[in-house]
mmCIF file of C-alpha atoms in Angstrom:
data_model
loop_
_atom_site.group_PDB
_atom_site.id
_atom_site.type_symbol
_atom_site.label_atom_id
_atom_site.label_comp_id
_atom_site.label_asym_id
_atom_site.label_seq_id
_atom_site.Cartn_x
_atom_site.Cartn_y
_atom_site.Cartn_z
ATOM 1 C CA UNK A 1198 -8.181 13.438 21.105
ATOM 2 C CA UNK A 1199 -8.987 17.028 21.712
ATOM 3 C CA UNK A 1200 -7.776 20.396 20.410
ATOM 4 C CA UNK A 1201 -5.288 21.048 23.344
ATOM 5 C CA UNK A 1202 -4.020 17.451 23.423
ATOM 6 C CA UNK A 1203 -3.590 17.484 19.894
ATOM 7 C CA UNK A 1204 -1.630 20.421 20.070
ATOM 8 C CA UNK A 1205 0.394 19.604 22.938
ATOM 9 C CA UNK A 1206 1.307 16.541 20.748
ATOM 10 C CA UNK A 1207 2.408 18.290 17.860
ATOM 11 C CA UNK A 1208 4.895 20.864 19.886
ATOM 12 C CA UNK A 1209 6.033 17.458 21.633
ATOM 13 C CA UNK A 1210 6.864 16.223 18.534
ATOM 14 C CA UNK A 1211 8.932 19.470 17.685
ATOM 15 C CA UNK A 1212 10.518 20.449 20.537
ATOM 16 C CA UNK A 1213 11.958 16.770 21.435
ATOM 17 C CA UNK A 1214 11.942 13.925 18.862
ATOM 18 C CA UNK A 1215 11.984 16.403 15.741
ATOM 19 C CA UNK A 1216 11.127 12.943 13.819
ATOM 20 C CA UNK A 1217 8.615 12.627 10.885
ATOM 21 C CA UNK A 1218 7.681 9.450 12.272
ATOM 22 C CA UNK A 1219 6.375 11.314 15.582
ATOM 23 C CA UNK A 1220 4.080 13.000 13.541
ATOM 24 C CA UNK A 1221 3.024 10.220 11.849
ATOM 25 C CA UNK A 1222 1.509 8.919 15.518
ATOM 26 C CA UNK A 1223 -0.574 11.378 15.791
ATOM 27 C CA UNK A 1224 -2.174 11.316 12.406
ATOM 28 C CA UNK A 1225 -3.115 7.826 12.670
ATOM 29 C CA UNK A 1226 -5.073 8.715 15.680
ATOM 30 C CA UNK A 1227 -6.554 11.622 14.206
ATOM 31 C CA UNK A 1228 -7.689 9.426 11.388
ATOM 32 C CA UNK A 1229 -8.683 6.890 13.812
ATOM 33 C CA UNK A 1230 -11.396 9.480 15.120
ATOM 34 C CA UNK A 1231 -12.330 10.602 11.535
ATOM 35 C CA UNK A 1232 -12.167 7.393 8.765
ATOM 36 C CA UNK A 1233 -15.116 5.399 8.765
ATOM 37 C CA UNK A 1234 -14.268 2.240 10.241
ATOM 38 C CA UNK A 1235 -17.410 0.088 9.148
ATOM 39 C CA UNK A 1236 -16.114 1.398 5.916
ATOM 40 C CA UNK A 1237 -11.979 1.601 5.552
ATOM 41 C CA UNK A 1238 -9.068 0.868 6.876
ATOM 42 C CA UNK A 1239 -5.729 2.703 7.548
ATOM 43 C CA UNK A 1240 -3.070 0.669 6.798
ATOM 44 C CA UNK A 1241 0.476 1.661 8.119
ATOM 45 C CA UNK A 1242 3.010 0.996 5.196
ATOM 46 C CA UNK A 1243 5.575 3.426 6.468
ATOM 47 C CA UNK A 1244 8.535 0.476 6.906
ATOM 48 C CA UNK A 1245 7.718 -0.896 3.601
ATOM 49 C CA UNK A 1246 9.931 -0.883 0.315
ATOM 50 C CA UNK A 1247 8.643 0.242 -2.627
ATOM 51 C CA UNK A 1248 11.220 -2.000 -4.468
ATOM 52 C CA UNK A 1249 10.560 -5.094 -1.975
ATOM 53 C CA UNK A 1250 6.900 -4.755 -0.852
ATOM 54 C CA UNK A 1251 4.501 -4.253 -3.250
ATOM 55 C CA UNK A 1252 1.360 -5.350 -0.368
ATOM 56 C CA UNK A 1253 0.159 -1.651 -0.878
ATOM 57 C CA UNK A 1254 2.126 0.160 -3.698
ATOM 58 C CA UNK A 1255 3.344 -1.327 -7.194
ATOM 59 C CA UNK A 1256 6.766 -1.608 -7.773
ATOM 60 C CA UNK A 1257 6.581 1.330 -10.482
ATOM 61 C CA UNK A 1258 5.171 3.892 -7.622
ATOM 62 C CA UNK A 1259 7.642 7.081 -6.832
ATOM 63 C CA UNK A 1260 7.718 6.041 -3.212
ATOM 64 C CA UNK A 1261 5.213 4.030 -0.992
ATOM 65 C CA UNK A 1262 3.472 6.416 1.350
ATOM 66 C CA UNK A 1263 3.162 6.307 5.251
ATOM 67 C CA UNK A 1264 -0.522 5.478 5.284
ATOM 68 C CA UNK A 1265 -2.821 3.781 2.472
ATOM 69 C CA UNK A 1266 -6.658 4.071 2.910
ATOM 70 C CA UNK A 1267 -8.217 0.714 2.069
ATOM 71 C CA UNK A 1268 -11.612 -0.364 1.771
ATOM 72 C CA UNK A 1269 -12.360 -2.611 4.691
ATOM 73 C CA UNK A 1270 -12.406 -5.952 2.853
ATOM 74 C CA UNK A 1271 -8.992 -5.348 1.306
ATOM 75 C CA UNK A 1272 -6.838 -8.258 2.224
ATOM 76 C CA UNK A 1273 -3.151 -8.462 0.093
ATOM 77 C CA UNK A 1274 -3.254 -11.905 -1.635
ATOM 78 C CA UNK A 1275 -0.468 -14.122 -3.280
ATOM 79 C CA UNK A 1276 1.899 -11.641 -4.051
ATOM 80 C CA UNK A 1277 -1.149 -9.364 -5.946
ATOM 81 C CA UNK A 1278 -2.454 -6.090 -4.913
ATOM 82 C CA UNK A 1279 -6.233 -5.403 -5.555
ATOM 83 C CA UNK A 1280 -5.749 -1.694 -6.714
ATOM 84 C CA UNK A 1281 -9.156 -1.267 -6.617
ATOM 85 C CA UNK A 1282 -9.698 -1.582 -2.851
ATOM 86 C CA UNK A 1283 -6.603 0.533 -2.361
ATOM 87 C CA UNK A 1284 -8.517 4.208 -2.168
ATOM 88 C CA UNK A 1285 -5.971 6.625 -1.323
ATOM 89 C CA UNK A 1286 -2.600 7.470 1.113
ATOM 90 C CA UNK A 1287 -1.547 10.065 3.441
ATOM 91 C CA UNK A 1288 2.158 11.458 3.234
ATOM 92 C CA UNK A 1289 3.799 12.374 6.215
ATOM 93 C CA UNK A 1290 6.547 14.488 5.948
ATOM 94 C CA UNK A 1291 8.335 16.597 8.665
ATOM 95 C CA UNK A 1292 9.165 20.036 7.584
ATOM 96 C CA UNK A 1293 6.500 22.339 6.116
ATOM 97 C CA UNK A 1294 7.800 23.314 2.841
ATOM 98 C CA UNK A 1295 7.594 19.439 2.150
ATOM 99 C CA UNK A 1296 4.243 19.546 2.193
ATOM 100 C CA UNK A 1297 3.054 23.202 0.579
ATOM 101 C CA UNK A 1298 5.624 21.320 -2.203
ATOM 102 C CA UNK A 1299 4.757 17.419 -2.462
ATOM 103 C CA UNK A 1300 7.493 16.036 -4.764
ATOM 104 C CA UNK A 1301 5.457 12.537 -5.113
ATOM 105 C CA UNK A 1302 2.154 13.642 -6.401
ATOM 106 C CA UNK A 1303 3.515 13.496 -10.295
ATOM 107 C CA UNK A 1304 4.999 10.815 -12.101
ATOM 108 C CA UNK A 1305 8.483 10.678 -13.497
ATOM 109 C CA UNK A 1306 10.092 9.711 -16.344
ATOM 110 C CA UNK A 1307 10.722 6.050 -14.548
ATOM 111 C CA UNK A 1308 8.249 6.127 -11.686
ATOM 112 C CA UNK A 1309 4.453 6.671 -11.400
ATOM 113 C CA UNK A 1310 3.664 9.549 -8.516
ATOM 114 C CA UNK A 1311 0.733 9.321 -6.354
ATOM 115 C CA UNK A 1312 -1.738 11.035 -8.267
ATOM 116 C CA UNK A 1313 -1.311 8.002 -11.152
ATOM 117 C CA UNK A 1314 -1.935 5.389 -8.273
ATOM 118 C CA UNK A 1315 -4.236 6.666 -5.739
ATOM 119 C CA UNK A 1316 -7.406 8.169 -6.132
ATOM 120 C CA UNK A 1317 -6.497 10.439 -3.577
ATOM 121 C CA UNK A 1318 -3.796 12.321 -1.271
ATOM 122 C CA UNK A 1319 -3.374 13.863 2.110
ATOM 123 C CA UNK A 1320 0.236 15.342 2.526
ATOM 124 C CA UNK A 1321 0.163 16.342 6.127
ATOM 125 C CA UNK A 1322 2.931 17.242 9.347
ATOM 126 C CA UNK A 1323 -0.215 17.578 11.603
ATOM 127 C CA UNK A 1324 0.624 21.213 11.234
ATOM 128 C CA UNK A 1325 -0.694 21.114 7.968
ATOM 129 C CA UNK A 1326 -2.800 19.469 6.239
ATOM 130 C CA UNK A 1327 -3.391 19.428 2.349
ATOM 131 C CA UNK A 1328 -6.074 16.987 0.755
ATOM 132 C CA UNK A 1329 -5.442 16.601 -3.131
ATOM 133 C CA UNK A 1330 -7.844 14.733 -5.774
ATOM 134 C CA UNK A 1331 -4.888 13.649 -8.293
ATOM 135 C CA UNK A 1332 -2.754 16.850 -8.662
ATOM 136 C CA UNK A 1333 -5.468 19.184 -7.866
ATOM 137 C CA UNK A 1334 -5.749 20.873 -3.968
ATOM 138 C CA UNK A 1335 -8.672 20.653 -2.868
ATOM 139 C CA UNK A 1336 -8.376 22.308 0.736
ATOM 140 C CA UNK A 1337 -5.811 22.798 3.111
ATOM 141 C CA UNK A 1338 -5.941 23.488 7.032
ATOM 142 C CA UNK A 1339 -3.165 24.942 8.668
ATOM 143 C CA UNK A 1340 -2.025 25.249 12.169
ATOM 144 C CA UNK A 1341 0.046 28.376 13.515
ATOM 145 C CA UNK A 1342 3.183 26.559 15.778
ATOM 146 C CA UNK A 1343 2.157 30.067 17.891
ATOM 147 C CA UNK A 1344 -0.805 28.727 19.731
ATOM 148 C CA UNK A 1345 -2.076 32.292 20.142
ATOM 149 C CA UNK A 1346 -2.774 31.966 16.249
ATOM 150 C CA UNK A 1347 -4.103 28.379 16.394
ATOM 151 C CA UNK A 1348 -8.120 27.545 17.929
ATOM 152 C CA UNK A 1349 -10.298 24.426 18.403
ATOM 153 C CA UNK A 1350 -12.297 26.038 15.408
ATOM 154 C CA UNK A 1351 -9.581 25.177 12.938
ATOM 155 C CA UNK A 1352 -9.030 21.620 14.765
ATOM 156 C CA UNK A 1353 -13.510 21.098 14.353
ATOM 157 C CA UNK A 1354 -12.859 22.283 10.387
ATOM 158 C CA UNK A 1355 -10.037 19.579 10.004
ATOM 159 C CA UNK A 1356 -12.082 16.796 11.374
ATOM 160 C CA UNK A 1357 -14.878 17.889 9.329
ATOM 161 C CA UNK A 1358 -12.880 18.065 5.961
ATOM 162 C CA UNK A 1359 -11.338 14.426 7.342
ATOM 163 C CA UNK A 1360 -15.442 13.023 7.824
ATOM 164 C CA UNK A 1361 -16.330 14.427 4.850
ATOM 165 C CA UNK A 1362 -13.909 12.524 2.436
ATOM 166 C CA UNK A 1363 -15.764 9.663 0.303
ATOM 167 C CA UNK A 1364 -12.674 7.486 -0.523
ATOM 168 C CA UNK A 1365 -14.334 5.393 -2.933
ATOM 169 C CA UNK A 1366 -15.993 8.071 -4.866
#
């Protein structure tokens, strides 16, 4: 996908559907240029729930995410989750004060956030994009909704940051 399809995507999604889950098209296929697929897999988990499905997220976790990064031999067996092949999720929410304020990364008094379960996090609307390491940012790229603001540069810096991500490490 390029920069002005990408785009064009995004205002789709806001101008007509005003969904979180039309976002959440459009990061799969971003990360479906960007993950290493020799490597990982994406796994959708958006429909799951977290008190009935625990194929990608225990029972104790705050919420189960949209996405889950696996490593590619991951495979959910007899009821058990191999936590060790499950690397990391990506949280799509729809407005952008949900994601320059996650409310999943920390645990609660009852339920264990993201940061406790996966090694890593990418809250994300498209618009934005924030990439934590347990509670800790490590970058964010953000997209101006006026497209005189927004350039392919910042769309070549996202897939970069995306490339660069070791998930197992």
């Amino acid at each position: 996908m390029n920069f002005n399809t990408y785009i064009r995507k995004l205002n789709e999604v806001m101008e007509k559907s005003k969904l979180e889950n039309g976002y959440s098209h459009i990061v799969y296929q971003i990360f479906d240029i960007t993950l290493d697929d020799n490597k990982y897999s994406i796994v959708d988990t958006s429909s799951l729930k977290r008190t009935q499905d625990s194929i990608t997220a225990p029972k104790d976790v705050v919420a189960v995410p949209d996405f889950v990064i696996t490593e590619k031999g991951y495979c959910y067996d007899d009821n058990q989750q191999d936590s060790d092949k499950v690397l990391g999720c990506i949280e799509v929410k729809y407005n952008d004060a949900d994601i320059k304020k996650p409310d999943r990364l920390e645990s609660t008094e009852i339920y264990r956030g993201y940061s406790e379960v996966y090694k890593k996090i990418i809250y994300t609307n498209g618009w934005i994009w924030t990439y934590y390491i347990g509670v800790k940012k490590q970058w964010q790229v953000v997209f101006e909704k006026d497209k005189n603001n927004t350039n392919n540069k910042t769309y070549g810096e996202l897939l970069r940051y995306l490339c660069s991500i070791d998930w197992e490490e």
